[in-house]
mmCIF file of N, CA and C in Angstrom:
data_model
loop_
_atom_site.group_PDB
_atom_site.id
_atom_site.type_symbol
_atom_site.label_atom_id
_atom_site.label_comp_id
_atom_site.label_asym_id
_atom_site.label_seq_id
_atom_site.Cartn_x
_atom_site.Cartn_y
_atom_site.Cartn_z
ATOM 1 N N UNK A 895 22.116 -40.702 -205.138
ATOM 2 C CA UNK A 895 21.320 -41.715 -204.146
ATOM 3 C C UNK A 895 20.008 -41.952 -204.929
ATOM 4 N N UNK A 896 19.594 -43.144 -204.850
ATOM 5 C CA UNK A 896 18.340 -43.613 -205.466
ATOM 6 C C UNK A 896 17.182 -43.466 -204.382
ATOM 7 N N UNK A 897 16.124 -42.973 -204.774
ATOM 8 C CA UNK A 897 14.968 -42.779 -203.851
ATOM 9 C C UNK A 897 13.933 -43.821 -203.986
ATOM 10 N N UNK A 898 13.572 -44.364 -204.989
ATOM 11 C CA UNK A 898 12.453 -45.152 -205.274
ATOM 12 C C UNK A 898 12.765 -46.052 -206.380
ATOM 13 N N UNK A 899 12.234 -47.180 -206.378
ATOM 14 C CA UNK A 899 12.094 -48.279 -207.391
ATOM 15 C C UNK A 899 10.664 -48.668 -207.582
ATOM 16 N N UNK A 900 10.065 -48.682 -208.828
ATOM 17 C CA UNK A 900 8.859 -49.110 -209.044
ATOM 18 C C UNK A 900 8.864 -50.103 -210.215
ATOM 19 N N UNK A 901 8.021 -51.122 -210.057
ATOM 20 C CA UNK A 901 7.840 -52.079 -211.157
ATOM 21 C C UNK A 901 6.258 -52.091 -211.408
ATOM 22 N N UNK A 902 5.970 -51.759 -212.700
ATOM 23 C CA UNK A 902 4.662 -51.581 -213.307
ATOM 24 C C UNK A 902 4.239 -52.731 -214.209
ATOM 25 N N UNK A 903 3.103 -53.461 -214.160
ATOM 26 C CA UNK A 903 2.668 -54.488 -214.885
ATOM 27 C C UNK A 903 2.306 -53.897 -216.292
ATOM 28 N N UNK A 904 2.139 -54.832 -217.298
ATOM 29 C CA UNK A 904 1.946 -54.441 -218.635
ATOM 30 C C UNK A 904 0.550 -53.794 -218.720
ATOM 31 N N UNK A 905 -0.296 -54.028 -217.991
ATOM 32 C CA UNK A 905 -1.771 -53.419 -217.901
ATOM 33 C C UNK A 905 -1.572 -51.937 -217.153
ATOM 34 N N UNK A 906 -0.552 -51.569 -216.540
ATOM 35 C CA UNK A 906 -0.375 -50.309 -215.814
ATOM 36 C C UNK A 906 -0.476 -50.325 -214.295
ATOM 37 N N UNK A 907 -0.859 -51.621 -213.887
ATOM 38 C CA UNK A 907 -0.890 -51.750 -212.521
ATOM 39 C C UNK A 907 0.348 -51.868 -211.752
ATOM 40 N N UNK A 908 0.384 -51.255 -210.561
ATOM 41 C CA UNK A 908 1.703 -51.253 -209.742
ATOM 42 C C UNK A 908 1.954 -52.759 -209.186
ATOM 43 N N UNK A 909 3.015 -53.338 -209.529
ATOM 44 C CA UNK A 909 3.453 -54.592 -209.132
ATOM 45 C C UNK A 909 4.304 -54.430 -207.720
ATOM 46 N N UNK A 910 5.105 -53.465 -207.808
ATOM 47 C CA UNK A 910 6.021 -53.222 -206.711
ATOM 48 C C UNK A 910 6.378 -51.752 -206.644
ATOM 49 N N UNK A 911 6.475 -51.165 -205.352
ATOM 50 C CA UNK A 911 6.790 -49.839 -205.207
ATOM 51 C C UNK A 911 7.468 -49.716 -203.878
ATOM 52 N N UNK A 912 8.800 -49.328 -203.831
ATOM 53 C CA UNK A 912 9.450 -49.028 -202.653
ATOM 54 C C UNK A 912 10.101 -47.771 -202.666
ATOM 55 N N UNK A 913 10.077 -46.983 -201.564
ATOM 56 C CA UNK A 913 10.814 -45.697 -201.332
ATOM 57 C C UNK A 913 11.955 -45.916 -200.277
ATOM 58 N N UNK A 914 12.972 -45.223 -200.395
ATOM 59 C CA UNK A 914 14.017 -45.207 -199.427
ATOM 60 C C UNK A 914 13.415 -44.425 -198.082
ATOM 61 N N UNK A 915 13.689 -44.796 -196.994
ATOM 62 C CA UNK A 915 13.143 -43.998 -195.868
ATOM 63 C C UNK A 915 11.541 -44.335 -195.511
ATOM 64 N N UNK A 916 11.121 -43.509 -194.584
ATOM 65 C CA UNK A 916 9.760 -43.905 -194.041
ATOM 66 C C UNK A 916 8.817 -42.590 -194.233
ATOM 67 N N UNK A 917 9.319 -41.471 -194.698
ATOM 68 C CA UNK A 917 8.527 -40.216 -194.959
ATOM 69 C C UNK A 917 7.353 -40.414 -195.825
ATOM 70 N N UNK A 918 6.007 -40.483 -195.279
ATOM 71 C CA UNK A 918 4.921 -40.619 -196.077
ATOM 72 C C UNK A 918 4.569 -39.633 -197.082
ATOM 73 N N UNK A 919 5.063 -38.402 -196.817
ATOM 74 C CA UNK A 919 4.798 -37.152 -197.767
ATOM 75 C C UNK A 919 5.781 -37.451 -198.840
ATOM 76 N N UNK A 920 6.982 -37.874 -198.631
ATOM 77 C CA UNK A 920 7.906 -38.122 -199.638
ATOM 78 C C UNK A 920 7.334 -39.259 -200.641
ATOM 79 N N UNK A 921 6.866 -40.343 -200.038
ATOM 80 C CA UNK A 921 6.367 -41.484 -200.712
ATOM 81 C C UNK A 921 5.208 -41.118 -201.608
ATOM 82 N N UNK A 922 4.441 -40.245 -201.120
ATOM 83 C CA UNK A 922 3.340 -39.754 -202.101
ATOM 84 C C UNK A 922 3.864 -38.844 -203.235
ATOM 85 N N UNK A 923 4.844 -38.025 -203.029
ATOM 86 C CA UNK A 923 5.415 -37.167 -204.030
ATOM 87 C C UNK A 923 6.145 -38.006 -205.044
ATOM 88 N N UNK A 924 6.899 -39.110 -204.589
ATOM 89 C CA UNK A 924 7.543 -40.018 -205.527
ATOM 90 C C UNK A 924 6.505 -40.916 -206.313
ATOM 91 N N UNK A 925 5.471 -41.247 -205.715
ATOM 92 C CA UNK A 925 4.481 -42.017 -206.447
ATOM 93 C C UNK A 925 3.904 -41.193 -207.662
ATOM 94 N N UNK A 926 3.649 -40.063 -207.343
ATOM 95 C CA UNK A 926 3.215 -39.092 -208.410
ATOM 96 C C UNK A 926 4.246 -38.886 -209.448
ATOM 97 N N UNK A 927 5.512 -38.769 -209.028
ATOM 98 C CA UNK A 927 6.658 -38.544 -209.922
ATOM 99 C C UNK A 927 6.648 -39.887 -210.875
ATOM 100 N N UNK A 928 6.615 -40.940 -210.332
ATOM 101 C CA UNK A 928 6.685 -42.131 -211.098
ATOM 102 C C UNK A 928 5.646 -42.188 -212.053
ATOM 103 N N UNK A 929 4.379 -41.907 -211.710
ATOM 104 C CA UNK A 929 3.173 -41.743 -212.646
ATOM 105 C C UNK A 929 3.397 -40.892 -213.740
ATOM 106 N N UNK A 930 4.019 -39.766 -213.575
ATOM 107 C CA UNK A 930 4.270 -38.881 -214.752
ATOM 108 C C UNK A 930 5.535 -39.584 -215.568
ATOM 109 N N UNK A 931 6.489 -40.179 -215.007
ATOM 110 C CA UNK A 931 7.590 -40.949 -215.665
ATOM 111 C C UNK A 931 6.904 -41.927 -216.576
ATOM 112 N N UNK A 932 5.873 -42.566 -216.154
ATOM 113 C CA UNK A 932 5.241 -43.737 -216.976
ATOM 114 C C UNK A 932 4.743 -43.084 -218.225
ATOM 115 N N UNK A 933 4.180 -41.868 -218.148
ATOM 116 C CA UNK A 933 3.811 -41.211 -219.464
ATOM 117 C C UNK A 933 4.998 -41.200 -220.564
ATOM 118 N N UNK A 934 6.132 -40.924 -219.967
ATOM 119 C CA UNK A 934 7.209 -40.840 -220.918
ATOM 120 C C UNK A 934 7.672 -42.182 -221.309
ATOM 121 N N UNK A 935 7.463 -43.170 -220.450
ATOM 122 C CA UNK A 935 7.836 -44.471 -220.793
ATOM 123 C C UNK A 935 6.947 -44.895 -222.051
ATOM 124 N N UNK A 936 5.813 -44.694 -221.996
ATOM 125 C CA UNK A 936 4.821 -44.997 -222.921
ATOM 126 C C UNK A 936 5.265 -44.307 -224.365
ATOM 127 N N UNK A 937 5.599 -43.045 -224.436
ATOM 128 C CA UNK A 937 6.025 -42.334 -225.518
ATOM 129 C C UNK A 937 7.323 -42.955 -226.212
ATOM 130 N N UNK A 938 8.329 -43.348 -225.190
ATOM 131 C CA UNK A 938 9.463 -43.879 -225.700
ATOM 132 C C UNK A 938 9.215 -45.235 -226.188
ATOM 133 N N UNK A 939 8.331 -46.070 -225.783
ATOM 134 C CA UNK A 939 8.064 -47.260 -226.238
ATOM 135 C C UNK A 939 7.473 -47.286 -227.771
ATOM 136 N N UNK A 940 6.685 -46.284 -227.861
ATOM 137 C CA UNK A 940 6.177 -46.096 -229.288
ATOM 138 C C UNK A 940 7.088 -45.482 -230.190
ATOM 139 N N UNK A 941 8.191 -44.902 -229.900
ATOM 140 C CA UNK A 941 9.047 -44.177 -230.607
ATOM 141 C C UNK A 941 10.368 -44.971 -230.861
ATOM 142 N N UNK A 942 10.628 -46.019 -230.084
ATOM 143 C CA UNK A 942 11.798 -46.795 -230.303
ATOM 144 C C UNK A 942 11.816 -47.730 -231.500
ATOM 145 N N UNK A 943 13.095 -47.797 -232.204
ATOM 146 C CA UNK A 943 13.048 -48.514 -233.205
ATOM 147 C C UNK A 943 14.010 -49.788 -233.031
ATOM 148 N N UNK A 944 14.819 -49.574 -232.085
ATOM 149 C CA UNK A 944 15.721 -50.685 -231.615
ATOM 150 C C UNK A 944 15.105 -51.453 -230.489
ATOM 151 N N UNK A 945 15.220 -52.725 -230.329
ATOM 152 C CA UNK A 945 14.779 -53.430 -229.115
ATOM 153 C C UNK A 945 15.572 -53.316 -227.896
ATOM 154 N N UNK A 946 16.076 -51.989 -227.644
ATOM 155 C CA UNK A 946 16.753 -51.800 -226.418
ATOM 156 C C UNK A 946 15.886 -51.898 -225.212
ATOM 157 N N UNK A 947 16.236 -52.576 -224.096
ATOM 158 C CA UNK A 947 15.498 -52.537 -222.976
ATOM 159 C C UNK A 947 15.641 -51.389 -222.105
ATOM 160 N N UNK A 948 16.721 -50.774 -222.063
ATOM 161 C CA UNK A 948 16.993 -49.635 -221.295
ATOM 162 C C UNK A 948 16.453 -48.413 -222.096
ATOM 163 N N UNK A 949 15.628 -47.679 -221.411
ATOM 164 C CA UNK A 949 15.081 -46.467 -222.090
ATOM 165 C C UNK A 949 15.633 -45.148 -221.739
ATOM 166 N N UNK A 950 16.668 -45.260 -220.820
ATOM 167 C CA UNK A 950 17.314 -43.894 -220.603
ATOM 168 C C UNK A 950 16.766 -43.073 -219.562
ATOM 169 N N UNK A 951 17.091 -41.748 -219.475
ATOM 170 C CA UNK A 951 16.539 -40.815 -218.597
ATOM 171 C C UNK A 951 15.166 -40.353 -219.099
ATOM 172 N N UNK A 952 14.247 -40.372 -218.283
ATOM 173 C CA UNK A 952 12.889 -40.071 -218.572
ATOM 174 C C UNK A 952 12.358 -38.776 -218.452
ATOM 175 N N UNK A 953 12.483 -38.288 -217.145
ATOM 176 C CA UNK A 953 11.861 -37.034 -216.766
ATOM 177 C C UNK A 953 12.735 -36.330 -215.591
ATOM 178 N N UNK A 954 12.765 -35.255 -215.332
ATOM 179 C CA UNK A 954 13.305 -34.682 -214.171
ATOM 180 C C UNK A 954 12.563 -33.441 -213.778
ATOM 181 N N UNK A 955 12.606 -33.165 -212.395
ATOM 182 C CA UNK A 955 11.969 -32.060 -211.942
ATOM 183 C C UNK A 955 12.994 -31.286 -210.874
ATOM 184 N N UNK A 956 12.637 -30.397 -210.155
ATOM 185 C CA UNK A 956 13.480 -29.566 -209.074
ATOM 186 C C UNK A 956 14.258 -30.641 -208.140
ATOM 187 N N UNK A 957 13.540 -31.891 -207.974
ATOM 188 C CA UNK A 957 14.200 -32.668 -206.904
ATOM 189 C C UNK A 957 14.588 -33.913 -207.443
ATOM 190 N N UNK A 958 14.031 -34.588 -208.476
ATOM 191 C CA UNK A 958 14.238 -35.931 -208.829
ATOM 192 C C UNK A 958 14.358 -36.099 -210.400
ATOM 193 N N UNK A 959 14.998 -37.074 -210.728
ATOM 194 C CA UNK A 959 15.243 -37.476 -212.163
ATOM 195 C C UNK A 959 14.887 -38.987 -212.185
ATOM 196 N N UNK A 960 14.273 -39.472 -213.283
ATOM 197 C CA UNK A 960 14.022 -40.814 -213.361
ATOM 198 C C UNK A 960 14.474 -41.542 -214.613
ATOM 199 N N UNK A 961 14.752 -42.943 -214.521
ATOM 200 C CA UNK A 961 15.288 -43.781 -215.537
ATOM 201 C C UNK A 961 14.240 -44.887 -215.849
ATOM 202 N N UNK A 962 14.198 -45.404 -217.130
ATOM 203 C CA UNK A 962 13.119 -46.530 -217.363
ATOM 204 C C UNK A 962 13.908 -47.602 -218.030
ATOM 205 N N UNK A 963 13.133 -48.684 -217.789
ATOM 206 C CA UNK A 963 13.662 -49.905 -218.393
ATOM 207 C C UNK A 963 12.426 -50.752 -218.716
ATOM 208 N N UNK A 964 12.340 -51.429 -219.650
ATOM 209 C CA UNK A 964 11.103 -52.283 -220.057
ATOM 210 C C UNK A 964 11.706 -53.710 -220.441
ATOM 211 N N UNK A 965 10.810 -54.681 -219.959
ATOM 212 C CA UNK A 965 11.182 -56.105 -220.283
ATOM 213 C C UNK A 965 10.452 -56.475 -221.627
ATOM 214 N N UNK A 966 10.974 -57.676 -222.082
ATOM 215 C CA UNK A 966 10.360 -58.156 -223.266
ATOM 216 C C UNK A 966 8.794 -58.497 -223.191
ATOM 217 N N UNK A 967 8.385 -58.601 -221.927
ATOM 218 C CA UNK A 967 6.910 -58.760 -221.747
ATOM 219 C C UNK A 967 6.132 -57.623 -221.264
ATOM 220 N N UNK A 968 6.792 -56.394 -221.511
ATOM 221 C CA UNK A 968 6.278 -55.147 -221.295
ATOM 222 C C UNK A 968 6.041 -54.831 -219.778
ATOM 223 N N UNK A 969 6.919 -55.340 -218.819
ATOM 224 C CA UNK A 969 7.030 -54.884 -217.564
ATOM 225 C C UNK A 969 7.881 -53.733 -217.387
ATOM 226 N N UNK A 970 7.326 -52.610 -216.682
ATOM 227 C CA UNK A 970 8.243 -51.434 -216.742
ATOM 228 C C UNK A 970 8.920 -51.236 -215.360
ATOM 229 N N UNK A 971 10.134 -50.891 -215.501
ATOM 230 C CA UNK A 971 10.713 -50.567 -214.202
ATOM 231 C C UNK A 971 11.115 -49.114 -214.291
ATOM 232 N N UNK A 972 11.035 -48.385 -213.112
ATOM 233 C CA UNK A 972 11.440 -46.947 -212.977
ATOM 234 C C UNK A 972 12.279 -46.830 -211.781
ATOM 235 N N UNK A 973 13.290 -46.142 -212.020
ATOM 236 C CA UNK A 973 14.249 -45.853 -210.882
ATOM 237 C C UNK A 973 14.241 -44.316 -210.703
ATOM 238 N N UNK A 974 13.978 -43.679 -209.686
ATOM 239 C CA UNK A 974 14.099 -42.399 -209.215
ATOM 240 C C UNK A 974 15.262 -42.065 -208.471
ATOM 241 N N UNK A 975 16.134 -41.128 -208.975
ATOM 242 C CA UNK A 975 17.176 -40.684 -208.069
ATOM 243 C C UNK A 975 17.208 -39.189 -207.776
ATOM 244 N N UNK A 976 18.204 -38.597 -207.172
ATOM 245 C CA UNK A 976 18.280 -37.193 -206.777
ATOM 246 C C UNK A 976 18.760 -36.512 -207.936
ATOM 247 N N UNK A 977 18.121 -35.347 -208.315
ATOM 248 C CA UNK A 977 18.617 -34.512 -209.421
ATOM 249 C C UNK A 977 19.988 -34.292 -209.359
ATOM 250 N N UNK A 978 20.654 -34.030 -208.281
ATOM 251 C CA UNK A 978 22.008 -33.574 -208.083
ATOM 252 C C UNK A 978 23.032 -34.686 -208.007
ATOM 253 N N UNK A 979 22.605 -36.088 -208.171
ATOM 254 C CA UNK A 979 23.390 -37.057 -207.998
ATOM 255 C C UNK A 979 24.123 -37.346 -209.221
ATOM 256 N N UNK A 980 25.506 -37.028 -209.139
ATOM 257 C CA UNK A 980 26.356 -37.269 -210.388
ATOM 258 C C UNK A 980 27.138 -38.338 -210.191
ATOM 259 N N UNK A 981 27.011 -39.127 -209.082
ATOM 260 C CA UNK A 981 28.088 -40.259 -208.913
ATOM 261 C C UNK A 981 27.430 -41.516 -209.775
ATOM 262 N N UNK A 982 26.066 -41.516 -210.108
ATOM 263 C CA UNK A 982 25.586 -42.572 -210.952
ATOM 264 C C UNK A 982 25.600 -42.410 -212.223
ATOM 265 N N UNK A 983 26.450 -43.044 -213.077
ATOM 266 C CA UNK A 983 26.596 -43.042 -214.427
ATOM 267 C C UNK A 983 25.592 -43.883 -215.143
ATOM 268 N N UNK A 984 25.537 -43.729 -216.541
ATOM 269 C CA UNK A 984 24.628 -44.603 -217.321
ATOM 270 C C UNK A 984 24.758 -45.953 -217.108
ATOM 271 N N UNK A 985 26.231 -46.343 -217.031
ATOM 272 C CA UNK A 985 26.487 -47.710 -216.970
ATOM 273 C C UNK A 985 26.056 -48.356 -215.480
ATOM 274 N N UNK A 986 26.029 -47.562 -214.506
ATOM 275 C CA UNK A 986 25.636 -47.845 -213.132
ATOM 276 C C UNK A 986 24.128 -48.075 -213.281
ATOM 277 N N UNK A 987 23.504 -47.223 -213.833
ATOM 278 C CA UNK A 987 21.992 -47.436 -214.022
ATOM 279 C C UNK A 987 21.599 -48.545 -214.788
ATOM 280 N N UNK A 988 22.424 -48.911 -215.923
ATOM 281 C CA UNK A 988 21.936 -50.067 -216.605
ATOM 282 C C UNK A 988 22.288 -51.335 -215.712
ATOM 283 N N UNK A 989 23.528 -51.278 -214.987
ATOM 284 C CA UNK A 989 23.673 -52.397 -214.068
ATOM 285 C C UNK A 989 22.649 -52.474 -212.988
ATOM 286 N N UNK A 990 22.099 -51.571 -212.413
ATOM 287 C CA UNK A 990 21.039 -51.674 -211.569
ATOM 288 C C UNK A 990 19.790 -52.252 -212.069
ATOM 289 N N UNK A 991 19.437 -51.748 -213.296
ATOM 290 C CA UNK A 991 18.228 -52.448 -213.892
ATOM 291 C C UNK A 991 18.469 -53.908 -214.297
ATOM 292 N N UNK A 992 19.674 -54.254 -214.634
ATOM 293 C CA UNK A 992 19.950 -55.667 -214.895
ATOM 294 C C UNK A 992 19.842 -56.578 -213.736
ATOM 295 N N UNK A 993 20.413 -56.062 -212.560
ATOM 296 C CA UNK A 993 20.165 -56.783 -211.401
ATOM 297 C C UNK A 993 18.751 -56.824 -210.752
ATOM 298 N N UNK A 994 17.912 -55.730 -211.083
ATOM 299 C CA UNK A 994 16.534 -55.644 -210.661
ATOM 300 C C UNK A 994 15.769 -56.729 -211.482
ATOM 301 N N UNK A 995 16.200 -56.682 -212.835
ATOM 302 C CA UNK A 995 15.422 -57.600 -213.931
ATOM 303 C C UNK A 995 15.720 -59.052 -213.346
ATOM 304 N N UNK A 996 16.839 -59.369 -213.022
ATOM 305 C CA UNK A 996 17.171 -60.733 -212.534
ATOM 306 C C UNK A 996 16.419 -61.160 -211.237
ATOM 307 N N UNK A 997 16.394 -60.079 -210.241
ATOM 308 C CA UNK A 997 15.529 -60.228 -209.079
ATOM 309 C C UNK A 997 14.044 -60.485 -209.507
ATOM 310 N N UNK A 998 13.513 -59.665 -210.340
ATOM 311 C CA UNK A 998 12.149 -59.997 -210.785
ATOM 312 C C UNK A 998 12.040 -61.355 -211.356
ATOM 313 N N UNK A 999 12.937 -61.764 -212.259
ATOM 314 C CA UNK A 999 12.868 -63.137 -212.681
ATOM 315 C C UNK A 999 12.694 -64.205 -211.618
ATOM 316 N N UNK A 1000 13.609 -64.043 -210.612
ATOM 317 C CA UNK A 1000 13.590 -64.889 -209.591
ATOM 318 C C UNK A 1000 12.283 -64.896 -208.760
ATOM 319 N N UNK A 1001 11.635 -63.788 -208.594
ATOM 320 C CA UNK A 1001 10.232 -63.672 -208.024
ATOM 321 C C UNK A 1001 9.305 -64.506 -208.918
ATOM 322 N N UNK A 1002 9.338 -64.436 -210.258
ATOM 323 C CA UNK A 1002 8.499 -65.085 -211.077
ATOM 324 C C UNK A 1002 8.622 -66.552 -210.948
ATOM 325 N N UNK A 1003 9.849 -67.113 -210.545
ATOM 326 C CA UNK A 1003 10.048 -68.513 -210.466
ATOM 327 C C UNK A 1003 9.574 -68.993 -209.033
ATOM 328 N N UNK A 1004 9.162 -68.177 -208.233
ATOM 329 C CA UNK A 1004 8.517 -68.649 -206.873
ATOM 330 C C UNK A 1004 7.105 -69.343 -207.296
ATOM 331 N N UNK A 1005 6.863 -70.448 -206.810
ATOM 332 C CA UNK A 1005 5.477 -71.095 -207.231
ATOM 333 C C UNK A 1005 4.395 -70.541 -206.424
ATOM 334 N N UNK A 1006 4.558 -69.725 -205.544
ATOM 335 C CA UNK A 1006 3.405 -69.069 -204.817
ATOM 336 C C UNK A 1006 3.059 -67.687 -205.345
ATOM 337 N N UNK A 1007 3.893 -67.268 -206.360
ATOM 338 C CA UNK A 1007 3.599 -65.861 -206.759
ATOM 339 C C UNK A 1007 2.737 -66.129 -208.139
ATOM 340 N N UNK A 1008 1.624 -65.339 -208.193
ATOM 341 C CA UNK A 1008 0.781 -65.390 -209.415
ATOM 342 C C UNK A 1008 1.151 -64.082 -210.185
ATOM 343 N N UNK A 1009 1.544 -64.266 -211.462
ATOM 344 C CA UNK A 1009 2.134 -63.247 -212.215
ATOM 345 C C UNK A 1009 0.941 -62.173 -212.501
ATOM 346 N N UNK A 1010 1.332 -60.929 -212.311
ATOM 347 C CA UNK A 1010 0.380 -59.979 -212.516
ATOM 348 C C UNK A 1010 -0.187 -59.374 -210.929
ATOM 349 N N UNK A 1011 -0.064 -60.214 -210.078
ATOM 350 C CA UNK A 1011 -0.340 -59.561 -208.685
ATOM 351 C C UNK A 1011 0.816 -58.834 -208.027
ATOM 352 N N UNK A 1012 0.587 -58.031 -207.047
ATOM 353 C CA UNK A 1012 1.424 -57.238 -206.419
ATOM 354 C C UNK A 1012 2.452 -58.110 -205.894
ATOM 355 N N UNK A 1013 3.849 -57.846 -205.853
ATOM 356 C CA UNK A 1013 4.939 -58.442 -205.337
ATOM 357 C C UNK A 1013 4.955 -58.231 -203.763
ATOM 358 N N UNK A 1014 4.931 -59.259 -203.040
ATOM 359 C CA UNK A 1014 4.967 -59.127 -201.428
ATOM 360 C C UNK A 1014 6.092 -60.071 -201.067
ATOM 361 N N UNK A 1015 7.114 -60.089 -201.835
ATOM 362 C CA UNK A 1015 8.275 -60.986 -201.483
ATOM 363 C C UNK A 1015 9.187 -60.416 -200.588
ATOM 364 N N UNK A 1016 9.649 -61.018 -199.497
ATOM 365 C CA UNK A 1016 10.765 -60.481 -198.640
ATOM 366 C C UNK A 1016 11.925 -60.288 -199.372
ATOM 367 N N UNK A 1017 12.276 -61.324 -200.255
ATOM 368 C CA UNK A 1017 13.481 -61.444 -201.045
ATOM 369 C C UNK A 1017 13.624 -60.047 -201.756
ATOM 370 N N UNK A 1018 12.504 -59.653 -202.427
ATOM 371 C CA UNK A 1018 12.424 -58.659 -203.379
ATOM 372 C C UNK A 1018 12.609 -57.203 -202.498
ATOM 373 N N UNK A 1019 12.026 -57.131 -201.371
ATOM 374 C CA UNK A 1019 12.014 -55.959 -200.487
ATOM 375 C C UNK A 1019 13.463 -55.858 -200.089
ATOM 376 N N UNK A 1020 14.023 -56.841 -199.652
ATOM 377 C CA UNK A 1020 15.452 -56.833 -199.068
ATOM 378 C C UNK A 1020 16.382 -56.474 -200.217
ATOM 379 N N UNK A 1021 16.277 -56.926 -201.388
ATOM 380 C CA UNK A 1021 16.884 -56.731 -202.595
ATOM 381 C C UNK A 1021 16.930 -55.199 -202.827
ATOM 382 N N UNK A 1022 15.775 -54.789 -202.937
ATOM 383 C CA UNK A 1022 15.540 -53.238 -203.424
ATOM 384 C C UNK A 1022 16.100 -52.421 -202.309
ATOM 385 N N UNK A 1023 15.833 -52.669 -201.015
ATOM 386 C CA UNK A 1023 16.416 -51.990 -199.966
ATOM 387 C C UNK A 1023 18.021 -51.759 -200.009
ATOM 388 N N UNK A 1024 18.503 -52.888 -200.383
ATOM 389 C CA UNK A 1024 20.070 -52.833 -200.814
ATOM 390 C C UNK A 1024 20.301 -51.982 -201.949
ATOM 391 N N UNK A 1025 19.722 -52.031 -203.007
ATOM 392 C CA UNK A 1025 19.827 -51.138 -204.170
ATOM 393 C C UNK A 1025 19.643 -49.654 -203.829
ATOM 394 N N UNK A 1026 18.588 -49.537 -203.091
ATOM 395 C CA UNK A 1026 18.469 -48.018 -202.732
ATOM 396 C C UNK A 1026 19.443 -47.373 -201.675
ATOM 397 N N UNK A 1027 20.152 -48.258 -200.983
ATOM 398 C CA UNK A 1027 21.130 -47.803 -200.160
ATOM 399 C C UNK A 1027 22.420 -47.404 -200.779
ATOM 400 N N UNK A 1028 22.660 -47.861 -201.902
ATOM 401 C CA UNK A 1028 23.839 -47.444 -202.663
ATOM 402 C C UNK A 1028 23.922 -46.188 -203.173
#
C-alpha cells in the first residue's frame, strides 16, 4: 500500500504532498521521511551515469520505504510505501511514476497554473488519491 506521494521542485520547494488517510501525526512522520529521502535523491542524481529517470528504492526504516523519480527538468517525485508491501513490484512502481509524470504534465498545461507554485489542482488531488488507494 502506498502511503504518500510528494512532488518537489527543482529548488527543493514542495509542490505537492498528499498522504493517504487523515492522521496528522502520520502526515508529519511521512513528511520527515520524504525529507530524508530527498537527501538520497540528491546523492543518486550526482552519481548516476545513465539518464534514467527512475531512481529506484531510496531509503527505508521500520515502517516505510521510498522510491524516487526525477524529470528532465529536475522535478523530483517520491513515493512512500509500507515496508512490508511485497505486492508492488519494480515495474508497478515505474508505472505509477509514469502515470504521475503524465498527470504532472497535464497540470503544467493548465493556463492558470504558474510553474514553481504549489499545485492546488482538484484533478491532481483526485488522481493521487486513486494512486494511493491501489
